[in-house]
Amino acid sequence: MKDTAMYIPTFDDMLAAHDRIAPYIHRTPVLTSSFLNELTGAQLFFKCENFQKAGAFKVRGASNAVFGLSDAEAKAGVCTHSSGNHALSLSYAAGRRGIPCNVVMPRTAPQAKKDAVRGYGGMITECEPSTTSREAVFAEVQARTGGDFVHPYNDPRVIAGQGTCSRELMEQTDGLDMVVAPIGGGGMISGTCLTLSHLAPEVQIIAAEPEQADDAARSFRAGHIIADDAPDTIADGLKVPLKDLTWHFVSNHVSDVLTASEDQIVDAMKLTWKRMKIVMEASSAVPLATILANKDRFAGKRVGIIITGGNVDLDALPWSN
Amino acid sequence: MKDTAMYIPTFDDMLAAHDRIAPYIHRTPVLTSSFLNELTGAQLFFKCENFQKAGAFKVRGASNAVFGLSDAEAKAGVCTHSSGNHALSLSYAAGRRGIPCNVVMPRTAPQAKKDAVRGYGGMITECEPSTTSREAVFAEVQARTGGDFVHPYNDPRVIAGQGTCSRELMEQTDGLDMVVAPIGGGGMISGTCLTLSHLAPEVQIIAAEPEQADDAARSFRAGHIIADDAPDTIADGLKVPLKDLTWHFVSNHVSDVLTASEDQIVDAMKLTWKRMKIVMEASSAVPLATILANKDRFAGKRVGIIITGGNVDLDALPWSN
């Protein structure tokens, strides 16, 4: 976005996003598990974005940004900084449109992630693993390429795109009492708020966060953004802080932010793999971990859970250490 | 089955089985992967029985046997010998009907499998890990309990039940050229033959087998059953030999039996986990392994693949040794 004024995306933006991205994304299935229902006392509906294109929900927002550009805007391509799923997703979307995608990644990012970005046609410029270096390198790349900056989450086009996920979830289930999704920068949660506050305002939205990266929980209680100083958690997609746009949605529409310990996250992750037979990231296990740690809050309820992604290093699983 | 004469199940038996078991099984989804399509040059449709109740397709045949018993027959329950998914599936089905299930398992079977059988309400009698001991102990259990013996695969009720899987697969896809499924004792392949020879006789049925347990491939070429002497393969569900009933279907309806090496099986397994984000057994990777090893046979074709099960020991993955 070249415009620096904060534009709050609307429900109509989400509907337009859904039409725009439909050819490039999967309508992912919703799975259930009678074992996990019995264990939690709730009825759980898992929206499997681990089966999504590029392996994560982030392709929704990235595709909306890429395919919303005019032909003139699209010529110089897109650019971003990310060491995770946003880098993959933006590369995938740009590849589908046939425009350049430049990604600034720390040189310390896993080789597998770099290979995957390149596999989708993304071009990587490496930076040092510090905010200063990333910002300097990114400014240089953006100036050189003239590409449109697609922020991983603090971008109205991205949030409108992520909001398409809970629209599908509502269509695929017969009414829900709550939706629980992980919170990092807040892109998925903001999209969920955008959609549900209009479509099903009775549904409670719960954000789930690692205890060791609980900046959203502390922000929520304090009433203003608190950023963590270098949080460390196995749920590595959830280390980033809230920004103004995502804070807008979190502060206005989220019912609560619940946290889970590292052990609880790994246990919930392994339990889901074992019982539901799906490969998902540690970040995606945080909702179930918080539900298991707060059973009373969820007992008897119909609960939607967003499984955000499945890009895992199979050679370094957290229970095999 | 108390009757020792060979009864060949019919297409109508399969239709009756599908009606009978529908309340107790999942209609599992069919997933696709553009990555794997590109890699193989074929269009692949994965029928995900790893998401099935009790974690494997075997619950189809077991449920058909259990729910096909009259009330009088059901009173004494069911019994079987199995150290794998059939033991889980029969315990699950018997539990749903509320009748006893006795399972003879080698005392060396993994504790996790024993726990799972008991979790579904099955009663275990242990035997030594030899055919002699298993047969003696099983004869004693059957005589003592009077339970109906449900063989893991050489039983017309079981084969009719397994045949419901390819009926769903045909309904869920828009025409196929081939279906590839793993072959061990031949229950799934026989059910596939039963259904497709009637419903879609133009579809080629390919059986996929580990090189290190290639008794079905050798039987197929020899024209009579050859049983392996203690085969050893990571695809541990596929070690058992063909029997008269499954041989009937294999010899009459299977187009070919293809094999894959242990390394090819592990590679295909890991690739599927990584790209499709699903947890599946080594046995379930044998079809993709044979396709990758015989690309010319499948290029340009629409190929259904049965992912037979997902009961894996997450603490002992074959690529983490």
PDB file of C-alpha atoms in Angstrom, chain A residues 31-39 46 267-280 288 319, chain B residues 26 49-56 88 92 112-113 115-120 279 310-312 314:
ATOM      1  CA  LEU A  31     -12.921 -31.986   9.651  1.00  0.00           C
ATOM      2  CA  THR A  32     -14.297 -33.276  12.945  1.00  0.00           C
ATOM      3  CA  SER A  33     -13.028 -35.802  15.489  1.00  0.00           C
ATOM      4  CA  SER A  34     -15.329 -37.653  17.849  1.00  0.00           C
ATOM      5  CA  PHE A  35     -12.303 -38.406  20.029  1.00  0.00           C
ATOM      6  CA  LEU A  36     -11.452 -34.714  20.465  1.00  0.00           C
ATOM      7  CA  ASN A  37     -15.121 -33.852  20.972  1.00  0.00           C
ATOM      8  CA  GLU A  38     -15.257 -36.340  23.817  1.00  0.00           C
ATOM      9  CA  LEU A  39     -11.975 -35.134  25.270  1.00  0.00           C
ATOM     10  CA  PHE A  46     -11.511 -27.767  12.242  1.00  0.00           C
ATOM     11  CA  ASP A 267       0.886 -31.994  23.300  1.00  0.00           C
ATOM     12  CA  ALA A 268      -2.057 -30.566  21.360  1.00  0.00           C
ATOM     13  CA  MET A 269      -0.035 -30.666  18.140  1.00  0.00           C
ATOM     14  CA  LYS A 270       0.933 -34.312  18.572  1.00  0.00           C
ATOM     15  CA  LEU A 271      -2.597 -35.240  19.634  1.00  0.00           C
ATOM     16  CA  THR A 272      -4.030 -33.675  16.484  1.00  0.00           C
ATOM     17  CA  TRP A 273      -1.524 -35.421  14.221  1.00  0.00           C
ATOM     18  CA  LYS A 274      -2.223 -38.717  15.961  1.00  0.00           C
ATOM     19  CA  ARG A 275      -5.991 -38.526  16.086  1.00  0.00           C
ATOM     20  CA  MET A 276      -6.929 -36.402  13.073  1.00  0.00           C
ATOM     21  CA  LYS A 277      -4.095 -37.640  10.826  1.00  0.00           C
ATOM     22  CA  ILE A 278      -3.228 -34.155   9.659  1.00  0.00           C
ATOM     23  CA  VAL A 279       0.133 -32.431   9.447  1.00  0.00           C
ATOM     24  CA  MET A 280      -0.048 -28.961  10.940  1.00  0.00           C
ATOM     25  CA  LEU A 288      -6.779 -26.680  20.804  1.00  0.00           C
ATOM     26  CA  TRP A 319       8.459 -34.337  20.167  1.00  0.00           C
TER      27      TRP A 319
ATOM     28  CA  HIS B  26     -17.028 -41.386   7.422  1.00  0.00           C
ATOM     29  CA  GLU B  49      -9.170 -43.450   4.380  1.00  0.00           C
ATOM     30  CA  ASN B  50      -6.556 -42.315   6.880  1.00  0.00           C
ATOM     31  CA  PHE B  51      -9.346 -39.967   8.046  1.00  0.00           C
ATOM     32  CA  GLN B  52     -11.687 -42.953   8.407  1.00  0.00           C
ATOM     33  CA  LYS B  53     -13.125 -44.081  11.769  1.00  0.00           C
ATOM     34  CA  ALA B  54     -10.490 -46.032  13.709  1.00  0.00           C
ATOM     35  CA  GLY B  55      -7.937 -44.598  11.275  1.00  0.00           C
ATOM     36  CA  ALA B  56      -8.247 -47.031   8.353  1.00  0.00           C
ATOM     37  CA  LEU B  88      -8.904 -51.724  15.921  1.00  0.00           C
ATOM     38  CA  TYR B  92     -14.707 -50.162  17.107  1.00  0.00           C
ATOM     39  CA  ALA B 112       0.037 -48.358  21.425  1.00  0.00           C
ATOM     40  CA  LYS B 113      -1.940 -50.810  19.262  1.00  0.00           C
ATOM     41  CA  ASP B 115      -4.070 -49.640  24.103  1.00  0.00           C
ATOM     42  CA  ALA B 116      -6.086 -48.551  21.064  1.00  0.00           C
ATOM     43  CA  VAL B 117      -7.909 -51.913  20.837  1.00  0.00           C
ATOM     44  CA  ARG B 118      -8.777 -51.687  24.540  1.00  0.00           C
ATOM     45  CA  GLY B 119      -9.766 -48.058  24.069  1.00  0.00           C
ATOM     46  CA  TYR B 120     -12.485 -49.212  21.686  1.00  0.00           C
ATOM     47  CA  VAL B 279      -0.474 -38.359   8.232  1.00  0.00           C
ATOM     48  CA  GLY B 310      -3.121 -43.303   9.173  1.00  0.00           C
ATOM     49  CA  ASN B 311      -2.224 -45.276  12.288  1.00  0.00           C
ATOM     50  CA  VAL B 312       1.431 -44.375  12.622  1.00  0.00           C
ATOM     51  CA  LEU B 314       4.725 -40.635  15.619  1.00  0.00           C
TER      52      LEU B 314
END
